[in-house]
Short mmCIF file of C-alpha atoms and ligand atoms in Angstrom, two decimals:
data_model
loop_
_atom_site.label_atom_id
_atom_site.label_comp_id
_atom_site.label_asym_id
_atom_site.label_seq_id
_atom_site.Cartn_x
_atom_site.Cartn_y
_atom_site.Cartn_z
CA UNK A 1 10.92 39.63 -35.06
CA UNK A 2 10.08 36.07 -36.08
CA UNK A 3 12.47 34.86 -33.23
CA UNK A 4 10.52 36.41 -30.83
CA UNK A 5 7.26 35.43 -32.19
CA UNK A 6 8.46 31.82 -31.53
CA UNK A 7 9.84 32.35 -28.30
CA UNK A 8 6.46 34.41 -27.13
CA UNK A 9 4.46 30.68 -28.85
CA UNK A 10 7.18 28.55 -26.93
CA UNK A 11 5.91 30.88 -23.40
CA UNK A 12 2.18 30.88 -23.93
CA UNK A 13 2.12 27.28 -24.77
CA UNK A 14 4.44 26.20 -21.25
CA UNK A 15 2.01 28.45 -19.70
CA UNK A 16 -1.26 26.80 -20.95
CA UNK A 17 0.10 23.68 -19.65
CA UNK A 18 1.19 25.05 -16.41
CA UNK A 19 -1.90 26.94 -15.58
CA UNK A 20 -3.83 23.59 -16.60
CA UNK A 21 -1.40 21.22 -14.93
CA UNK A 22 -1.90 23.35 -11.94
CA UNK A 23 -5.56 23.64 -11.56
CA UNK A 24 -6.12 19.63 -12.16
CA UNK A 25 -3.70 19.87 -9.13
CA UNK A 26 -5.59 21.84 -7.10
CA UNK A 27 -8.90 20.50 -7.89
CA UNK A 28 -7.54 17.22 -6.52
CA UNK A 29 -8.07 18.97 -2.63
CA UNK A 30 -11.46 19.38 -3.58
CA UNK A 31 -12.91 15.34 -2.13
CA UNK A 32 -16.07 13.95 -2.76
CA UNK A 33 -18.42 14.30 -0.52
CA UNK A 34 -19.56 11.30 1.85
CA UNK A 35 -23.54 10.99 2.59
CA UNK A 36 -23.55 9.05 6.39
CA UNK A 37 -26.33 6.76 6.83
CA UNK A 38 -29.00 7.13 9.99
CA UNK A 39 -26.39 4.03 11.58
CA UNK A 40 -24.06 6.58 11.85
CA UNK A 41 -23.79 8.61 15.54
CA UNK A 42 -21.33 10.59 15.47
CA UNK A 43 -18.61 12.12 13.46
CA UNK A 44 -15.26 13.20 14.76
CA UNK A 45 -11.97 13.94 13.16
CA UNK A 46 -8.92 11.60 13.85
CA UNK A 47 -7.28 14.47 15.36
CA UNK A 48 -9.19 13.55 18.16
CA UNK A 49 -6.29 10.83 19.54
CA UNK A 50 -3.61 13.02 18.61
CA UNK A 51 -4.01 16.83 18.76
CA UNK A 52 -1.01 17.72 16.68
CA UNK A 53 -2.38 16.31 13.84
CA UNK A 54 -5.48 18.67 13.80
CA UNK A 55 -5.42 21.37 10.89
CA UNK A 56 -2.59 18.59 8.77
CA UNK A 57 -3.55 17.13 5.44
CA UNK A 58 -3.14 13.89 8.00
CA UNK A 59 -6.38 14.47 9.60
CA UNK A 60 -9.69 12.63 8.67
CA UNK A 61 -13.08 11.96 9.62
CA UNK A 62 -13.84 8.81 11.66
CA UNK A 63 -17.75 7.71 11.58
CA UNK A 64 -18.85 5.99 14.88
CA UNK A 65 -21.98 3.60 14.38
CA UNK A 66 -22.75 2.72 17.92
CA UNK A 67 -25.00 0.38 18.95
CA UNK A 68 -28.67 0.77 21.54
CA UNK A 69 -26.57 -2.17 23.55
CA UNK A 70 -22.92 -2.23 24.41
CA UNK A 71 -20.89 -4.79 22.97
CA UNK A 72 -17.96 -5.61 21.34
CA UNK A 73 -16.16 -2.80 19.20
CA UNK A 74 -14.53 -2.48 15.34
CA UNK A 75 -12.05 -0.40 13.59
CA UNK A 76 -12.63 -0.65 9.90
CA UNK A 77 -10.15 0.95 7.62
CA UNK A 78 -10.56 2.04 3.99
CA UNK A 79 -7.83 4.41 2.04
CA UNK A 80 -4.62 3.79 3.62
CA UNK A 81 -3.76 2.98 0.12
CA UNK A 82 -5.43 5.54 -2.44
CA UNK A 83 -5.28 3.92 -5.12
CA UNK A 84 -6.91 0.91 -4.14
CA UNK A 85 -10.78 2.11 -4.60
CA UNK A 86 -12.14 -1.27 -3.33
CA UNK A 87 -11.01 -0.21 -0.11
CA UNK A 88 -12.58 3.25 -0.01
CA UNK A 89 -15.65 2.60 -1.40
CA UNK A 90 -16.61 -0.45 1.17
CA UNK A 91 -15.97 1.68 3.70
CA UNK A 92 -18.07 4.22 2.42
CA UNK A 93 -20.88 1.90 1.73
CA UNK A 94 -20.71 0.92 5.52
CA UNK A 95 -21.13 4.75 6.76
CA UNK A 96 -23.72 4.78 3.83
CA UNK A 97 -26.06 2.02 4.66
CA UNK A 98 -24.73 -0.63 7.92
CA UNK A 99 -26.35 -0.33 11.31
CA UNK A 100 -24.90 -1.22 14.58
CA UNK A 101 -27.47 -3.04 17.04
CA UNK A 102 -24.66 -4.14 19.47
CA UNK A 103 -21.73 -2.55 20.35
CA UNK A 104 -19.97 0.17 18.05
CA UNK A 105 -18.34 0.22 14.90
CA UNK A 106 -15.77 3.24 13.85
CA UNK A 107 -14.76 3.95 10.31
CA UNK A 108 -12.85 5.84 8.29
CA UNK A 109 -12.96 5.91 4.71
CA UNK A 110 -9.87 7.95 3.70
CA UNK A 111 -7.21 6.83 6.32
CA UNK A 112 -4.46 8.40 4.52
CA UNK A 113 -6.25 11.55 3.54
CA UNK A 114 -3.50 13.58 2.27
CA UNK A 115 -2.58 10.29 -0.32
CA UNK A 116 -6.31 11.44 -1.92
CA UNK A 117 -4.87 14.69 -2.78
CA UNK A 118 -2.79 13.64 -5.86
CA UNK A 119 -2.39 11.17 -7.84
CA UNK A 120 0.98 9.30 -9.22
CA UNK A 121 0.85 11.14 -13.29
CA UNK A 122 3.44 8.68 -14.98
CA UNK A 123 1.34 5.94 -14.15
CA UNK A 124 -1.49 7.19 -16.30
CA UNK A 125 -4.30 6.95 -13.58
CA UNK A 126 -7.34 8.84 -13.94
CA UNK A 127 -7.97 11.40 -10.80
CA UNK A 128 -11.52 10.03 -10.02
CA UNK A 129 -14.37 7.44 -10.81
CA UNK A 130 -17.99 7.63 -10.87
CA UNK A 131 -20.65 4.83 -9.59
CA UNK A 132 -24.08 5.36 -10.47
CA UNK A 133 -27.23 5.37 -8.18
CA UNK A 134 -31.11 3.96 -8.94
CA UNK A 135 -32.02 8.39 -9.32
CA UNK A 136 -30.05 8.47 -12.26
CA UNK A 137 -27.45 10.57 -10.40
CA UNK A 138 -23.81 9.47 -9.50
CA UNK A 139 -21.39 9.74 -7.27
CA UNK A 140 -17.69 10.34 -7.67
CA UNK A 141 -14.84 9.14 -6.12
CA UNK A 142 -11.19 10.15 -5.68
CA UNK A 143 -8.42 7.90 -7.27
CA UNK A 144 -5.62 9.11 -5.36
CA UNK A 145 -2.01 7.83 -4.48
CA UNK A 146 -0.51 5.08 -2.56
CA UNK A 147 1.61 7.68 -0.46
CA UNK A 148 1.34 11.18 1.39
CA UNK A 149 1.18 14.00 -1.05
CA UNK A 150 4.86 15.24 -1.06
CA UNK A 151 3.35 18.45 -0.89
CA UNK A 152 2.77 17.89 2.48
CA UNK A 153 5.68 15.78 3.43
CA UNK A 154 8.86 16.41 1.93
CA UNK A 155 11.98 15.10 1.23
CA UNK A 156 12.10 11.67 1.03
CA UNK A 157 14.81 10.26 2.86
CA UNK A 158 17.59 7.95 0.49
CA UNK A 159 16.42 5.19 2.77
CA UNK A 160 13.43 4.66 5.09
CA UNK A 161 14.63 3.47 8.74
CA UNK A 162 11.42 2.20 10.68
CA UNK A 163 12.13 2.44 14.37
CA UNK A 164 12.40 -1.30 14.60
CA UNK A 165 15.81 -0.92 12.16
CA UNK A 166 14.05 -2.35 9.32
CA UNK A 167 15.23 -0.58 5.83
CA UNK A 168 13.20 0.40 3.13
CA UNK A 169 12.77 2.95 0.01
CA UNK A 170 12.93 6.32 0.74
CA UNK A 171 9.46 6.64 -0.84
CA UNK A 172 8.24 3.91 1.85
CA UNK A 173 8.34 6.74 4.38
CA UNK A 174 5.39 7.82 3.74
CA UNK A 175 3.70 4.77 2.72
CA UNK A 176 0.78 4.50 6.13
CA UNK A 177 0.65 1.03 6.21
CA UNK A 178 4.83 0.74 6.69
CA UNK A 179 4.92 3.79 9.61
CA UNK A 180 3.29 2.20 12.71
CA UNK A 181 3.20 1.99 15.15
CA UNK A 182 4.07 5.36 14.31
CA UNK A 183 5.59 8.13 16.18
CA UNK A 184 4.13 11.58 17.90
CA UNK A 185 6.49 13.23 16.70
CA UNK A 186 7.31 11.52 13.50
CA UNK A 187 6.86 12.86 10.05
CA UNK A 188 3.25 13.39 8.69
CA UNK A 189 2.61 9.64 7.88
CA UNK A 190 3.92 8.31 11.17
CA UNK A 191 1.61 10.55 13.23
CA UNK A 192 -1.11 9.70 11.28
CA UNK A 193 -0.55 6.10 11.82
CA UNK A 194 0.51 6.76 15.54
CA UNK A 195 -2.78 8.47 15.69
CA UNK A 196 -4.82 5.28 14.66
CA UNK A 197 -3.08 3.43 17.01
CA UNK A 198 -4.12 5.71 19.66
CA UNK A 199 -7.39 5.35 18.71
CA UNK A 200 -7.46 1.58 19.07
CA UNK A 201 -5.94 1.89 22.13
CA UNK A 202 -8.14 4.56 23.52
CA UNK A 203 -11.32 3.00 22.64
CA UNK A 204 -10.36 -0.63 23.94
CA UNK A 205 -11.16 -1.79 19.90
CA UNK A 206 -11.58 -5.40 20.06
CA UNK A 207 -11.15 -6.25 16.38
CA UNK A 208 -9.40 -4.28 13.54
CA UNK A 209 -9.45 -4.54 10.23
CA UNK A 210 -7.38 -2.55 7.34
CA UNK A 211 -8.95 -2.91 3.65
CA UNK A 212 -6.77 -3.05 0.83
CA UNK A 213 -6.03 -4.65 -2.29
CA UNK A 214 -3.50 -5.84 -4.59
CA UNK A 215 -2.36 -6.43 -8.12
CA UNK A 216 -3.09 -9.88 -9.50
CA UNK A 217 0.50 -10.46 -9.83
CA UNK A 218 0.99 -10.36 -6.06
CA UNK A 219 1.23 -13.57 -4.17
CA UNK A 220 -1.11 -12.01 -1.55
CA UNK A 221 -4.37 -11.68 -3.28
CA UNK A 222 -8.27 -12.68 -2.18
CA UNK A 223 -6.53 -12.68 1.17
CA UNK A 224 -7.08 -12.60 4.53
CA UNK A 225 -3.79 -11.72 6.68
CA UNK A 226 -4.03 -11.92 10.60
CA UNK A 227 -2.21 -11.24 13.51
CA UNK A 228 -1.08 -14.30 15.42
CA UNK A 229 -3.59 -13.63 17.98
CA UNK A 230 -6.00 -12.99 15.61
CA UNK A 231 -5.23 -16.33 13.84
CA UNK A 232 -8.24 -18.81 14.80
CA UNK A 233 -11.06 -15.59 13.74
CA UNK A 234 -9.92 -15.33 10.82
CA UNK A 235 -9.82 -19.18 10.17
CA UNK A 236 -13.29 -19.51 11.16
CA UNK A 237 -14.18 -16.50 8.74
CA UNK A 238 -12.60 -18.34 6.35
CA UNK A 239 -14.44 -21.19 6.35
CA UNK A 240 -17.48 -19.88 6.67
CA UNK A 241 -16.73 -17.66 3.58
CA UNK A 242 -15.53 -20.90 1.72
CA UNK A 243 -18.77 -22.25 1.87
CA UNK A 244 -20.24 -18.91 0.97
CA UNK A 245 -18.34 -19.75 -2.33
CA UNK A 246 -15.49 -16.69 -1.95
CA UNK A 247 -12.82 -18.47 -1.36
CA UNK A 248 -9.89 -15.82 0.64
CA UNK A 249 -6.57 -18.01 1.40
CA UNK A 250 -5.43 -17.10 5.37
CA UNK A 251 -1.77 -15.74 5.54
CA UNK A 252 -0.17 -15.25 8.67
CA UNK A 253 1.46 -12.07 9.15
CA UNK A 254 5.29 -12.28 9.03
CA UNK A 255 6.79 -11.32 12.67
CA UNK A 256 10.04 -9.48 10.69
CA UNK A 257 7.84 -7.63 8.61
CA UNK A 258 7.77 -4.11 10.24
CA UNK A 259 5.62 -0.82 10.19
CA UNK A 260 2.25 -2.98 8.78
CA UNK A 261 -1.03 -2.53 10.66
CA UNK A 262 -1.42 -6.62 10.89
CA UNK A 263 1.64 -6.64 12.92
CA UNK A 264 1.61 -3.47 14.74
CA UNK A 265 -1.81 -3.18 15.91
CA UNK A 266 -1.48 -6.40 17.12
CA UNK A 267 1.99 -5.86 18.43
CA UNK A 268 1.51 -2.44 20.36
CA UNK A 269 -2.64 -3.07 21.22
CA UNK A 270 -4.68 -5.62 22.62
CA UNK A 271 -6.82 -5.31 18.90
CA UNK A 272 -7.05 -8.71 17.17
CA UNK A 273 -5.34 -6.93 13.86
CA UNK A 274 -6.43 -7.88 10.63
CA UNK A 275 -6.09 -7.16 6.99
CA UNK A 276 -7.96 -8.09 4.00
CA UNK A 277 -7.21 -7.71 -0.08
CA UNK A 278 -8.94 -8.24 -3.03
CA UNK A 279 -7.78 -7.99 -7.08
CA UNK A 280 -7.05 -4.75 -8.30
CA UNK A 281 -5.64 -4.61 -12.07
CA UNK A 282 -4.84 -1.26 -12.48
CA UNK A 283 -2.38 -1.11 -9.50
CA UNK A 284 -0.65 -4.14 -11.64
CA UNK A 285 2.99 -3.99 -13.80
CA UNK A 286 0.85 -6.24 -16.76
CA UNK A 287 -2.35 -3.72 -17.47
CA UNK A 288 -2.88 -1.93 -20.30
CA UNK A 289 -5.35 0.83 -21.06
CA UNK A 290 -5.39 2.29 -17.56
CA UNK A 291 -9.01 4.42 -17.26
CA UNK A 292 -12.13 4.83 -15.22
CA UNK A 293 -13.30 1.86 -17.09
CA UNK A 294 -10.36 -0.43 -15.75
CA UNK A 295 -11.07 0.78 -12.31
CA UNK A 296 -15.01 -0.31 -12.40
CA UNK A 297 -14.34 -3.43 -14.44
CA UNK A 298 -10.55 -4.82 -14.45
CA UNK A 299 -11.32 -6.44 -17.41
CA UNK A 300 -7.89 -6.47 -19.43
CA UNK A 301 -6.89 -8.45 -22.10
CA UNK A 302 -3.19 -8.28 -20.70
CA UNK A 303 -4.03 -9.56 -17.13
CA UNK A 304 -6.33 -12.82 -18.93
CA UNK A 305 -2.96 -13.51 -20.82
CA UNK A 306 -1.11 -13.83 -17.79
CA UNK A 307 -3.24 -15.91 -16.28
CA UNK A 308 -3.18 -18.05 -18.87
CA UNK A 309 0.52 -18.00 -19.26
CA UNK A 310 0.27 -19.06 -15.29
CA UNK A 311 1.42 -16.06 -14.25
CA UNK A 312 -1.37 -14.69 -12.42
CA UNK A 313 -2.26 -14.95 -8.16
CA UNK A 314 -5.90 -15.16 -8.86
CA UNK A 315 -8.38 -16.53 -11.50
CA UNK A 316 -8.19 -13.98 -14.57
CA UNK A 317 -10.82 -13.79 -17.35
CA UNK A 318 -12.70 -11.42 -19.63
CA UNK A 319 -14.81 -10.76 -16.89
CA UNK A 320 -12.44 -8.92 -14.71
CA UNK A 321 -12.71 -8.27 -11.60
CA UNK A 322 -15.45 -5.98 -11.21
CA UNK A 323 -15.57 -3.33 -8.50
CA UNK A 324 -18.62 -4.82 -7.42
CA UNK A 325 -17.04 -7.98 -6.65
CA UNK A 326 -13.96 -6.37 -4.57
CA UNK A 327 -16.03 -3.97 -2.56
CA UNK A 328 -18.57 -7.29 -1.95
CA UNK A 329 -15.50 -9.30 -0.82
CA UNK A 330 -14.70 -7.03 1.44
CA UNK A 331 -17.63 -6.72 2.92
CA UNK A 332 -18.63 -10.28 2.87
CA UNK A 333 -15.01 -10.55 5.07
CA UNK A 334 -15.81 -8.28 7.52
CA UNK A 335 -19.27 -9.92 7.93
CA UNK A 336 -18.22 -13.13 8.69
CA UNK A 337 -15.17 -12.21 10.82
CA UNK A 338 -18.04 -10.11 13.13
CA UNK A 339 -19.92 -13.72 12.71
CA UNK A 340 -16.74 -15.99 14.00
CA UNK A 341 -16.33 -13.51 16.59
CA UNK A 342 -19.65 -13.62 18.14
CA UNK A 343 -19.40 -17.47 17.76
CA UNK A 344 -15.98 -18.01 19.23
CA UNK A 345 -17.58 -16.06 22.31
CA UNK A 346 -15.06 -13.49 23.67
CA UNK A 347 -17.50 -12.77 26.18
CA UNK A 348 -18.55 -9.73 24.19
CA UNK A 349 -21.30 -9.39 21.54
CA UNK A 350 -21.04 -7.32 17.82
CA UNK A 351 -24.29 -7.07 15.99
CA UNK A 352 -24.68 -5.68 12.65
CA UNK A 353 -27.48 -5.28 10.50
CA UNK A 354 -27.97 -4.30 6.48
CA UNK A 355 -24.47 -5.11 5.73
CA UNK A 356 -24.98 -6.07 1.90
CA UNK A 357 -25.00 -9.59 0.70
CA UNK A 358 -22.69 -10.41 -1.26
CA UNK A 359 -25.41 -11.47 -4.16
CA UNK A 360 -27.32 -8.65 -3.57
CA UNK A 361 -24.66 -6.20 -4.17
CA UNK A 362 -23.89 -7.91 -7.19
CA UNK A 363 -27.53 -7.73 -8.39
CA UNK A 364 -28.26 -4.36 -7.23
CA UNK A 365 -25.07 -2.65 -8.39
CA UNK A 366 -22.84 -0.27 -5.12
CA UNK A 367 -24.81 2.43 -5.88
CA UNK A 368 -27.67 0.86 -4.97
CA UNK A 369 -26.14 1.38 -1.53
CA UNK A 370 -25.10 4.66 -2.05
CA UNK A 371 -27.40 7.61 -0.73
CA UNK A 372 -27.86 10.70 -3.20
CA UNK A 373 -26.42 13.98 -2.82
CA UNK A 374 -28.38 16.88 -2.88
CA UNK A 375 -26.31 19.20 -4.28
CA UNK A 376 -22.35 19.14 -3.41
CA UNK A 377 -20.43 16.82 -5.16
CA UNK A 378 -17.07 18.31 -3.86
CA UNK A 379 -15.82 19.67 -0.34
CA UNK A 380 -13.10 22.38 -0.50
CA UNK A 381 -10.30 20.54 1.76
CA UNK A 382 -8.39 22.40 3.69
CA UNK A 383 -5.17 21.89 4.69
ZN1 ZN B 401 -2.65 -1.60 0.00
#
């Protein structure tokens, strides 16, 4: 009798945890909901470029902000990387608040959409993040993966074999920014990123830009990587930013490195290709308590250690590196890139207008560029 009393405990207990473990699961489908700004035109899903996509976790919104006047035209892409929020939440502040006087702008905020849908649990990450607005209110974010959800792509292979022979992890398979140019008939992550391509090809885009970031023990860090052709913009944003006092170092983006939107974009389109990162401690080895608060703040005794051990890509100290200050880097970057463009005259024009200054943003707080939601917080996503 007692024997079974234990084993019935032992059941409801793995139960509890399943039935909980599940619905945290399941409530990760559910994404925040995105408030467009009057810049924004149109919305259409990615699917668009590549109709097999349509109805996949792979398929995402992409915001057009086009101008009164044609001009020259932008890609900007936040969340190919999940868990790098700095990335996400620029973009989102862009749909949110930027207007397009001259030519047209296209975003998309969660470029790896199904990589939003979970979250990697033995790295201790929360599942979202909250900024709050001027009303009081808030808005919450999803901390997601680096990958596609295995849920919706599955196995790995032992080893990843990009079409140009280059080997990697299994797990790199469905890592977006190592599957272009992608493939139409590739796995989940390779259509996704042969989509995007598809898109930049499609819509002639002039200049391209993929937002990330990286751990402050990574070499490339408050960076600016460019396509060869893209070189001299990005060296003219870079000055101009230097003075600006954000300092981003220019790396050129390595010819053998394959399946990484710098080099593919540029390889396979006529897009100057571009990627930018900023400091993000709680994708790092060093961190410690990793919590909402680390993702809002990076401050972290660990990371101001390493620094001072000389350990450490990027100044670390108990200020962090607030979220504030990555999303404002990021936006500050793609502000003066659309600046060296128009003065490098390609013949074409790009003009943008309340793009937040970097001061400002810092001063005002993101949410300050953030519009309220009435009511839903969540949308059901389906797929
Ligand atoms: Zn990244």
């Amino acid at each position: 009798m007692k024997k079974h009393l234990v084993f019935l405990s032992i059941l409801a207990v793995t139960a509890a945890v399943i039935i909980e473990a599940a619905s945290l699961f399941s409530e990760m489908s559910e994404m925040p909901t995105e408030n467009p700004g009057k810049g924004v035109t149109e919305i259409r899903m990615l699917s668009r470029y590549w109709p097999n996509l349509k109805g996949t976790a792979g398929d995402t919104e992409v915001f057009v902000l086009r101008g009164e006047k044609p001009g020259a035209s932008m890609l900007i892409l936040g969340g190919t990387h999940p868990n790098e929020p700095a990335s996400n939440v620029a973009a989102t502040v862009l749909i949110e608040h930027a207007k397009v006087n001259e030519g047209c702008l296209y975003i998309i905020t969660r470029a790896n959409r199904s990589g939003f849908t979970h979250n990697d649990p033995t790295e201790g990450y929360p599942q979202h993040y909250s900024i709050p607005l001027p009303d009081g209110s808030k808005r919450i974010f999803r901390f997601g993966s680096r990958a596609t959800n295995p849920v919706h792509q599955w196995p790995d292979p032992d080893i990843y074999i990009h079409e140009s022979g280059q080997a990697l992890s299994g797990a790199e398979t469905r890592n977006l920014n190592r599957a272009y140019p992608g493939k139409p008939d590739g796995t989940l992550t390779e259509q996704i990123a042969y989509s995007i391509v598809q898109l930049i090809k499609t819509e002639a885009i002039d200049i391209s830009i993929d937002l990330h970031e990286a751990s402050p023990e990574y070499p490339v860090i408050n960076a600016i990587v460019a396509h060869n052709r893209a070189f001299e913009l990005a060296a003219v944003s870079m000055m101009a930013l230097d003075m600006e006092g954000l300092p981003f170092s220019l790396e050129p983006s390595p010819v053998n490195l394959r399946g990484l939107s710098h080099r593919e974009w540029g390889d396979s389109t006529d897009t100057l290709a571009l990627l930018m990162e900023s400091a993000n401690a709680i994708q790092g080895r060093l961190r410690g308590k990793t919590d909402e608060a680390l993702i809002m703040t990076a401050k972290d005794s660990m990371y101001v250690r390493a620094a001072q051990l000389g350990r450490l890509y990027v100044d670390y100290s108990e200020k962090g590196h607030p979220l504030e200050e990555r999303v404002g880097r990021h936006i500050a970057g793609i502000r003066a890139i659309i600046d060296a463009y128009n003065t490098l005259d390609k013949g074409k024009i790009f003009e943008v207008e309340k793009f937040p200054e970097y001061g400002e943003l810092q001063e005002k707080g993101i949410g300050y560029f953030l519009n309220p939601l009435s009511k839903l917080l969540f949308q059901r996503f389906t797929a």
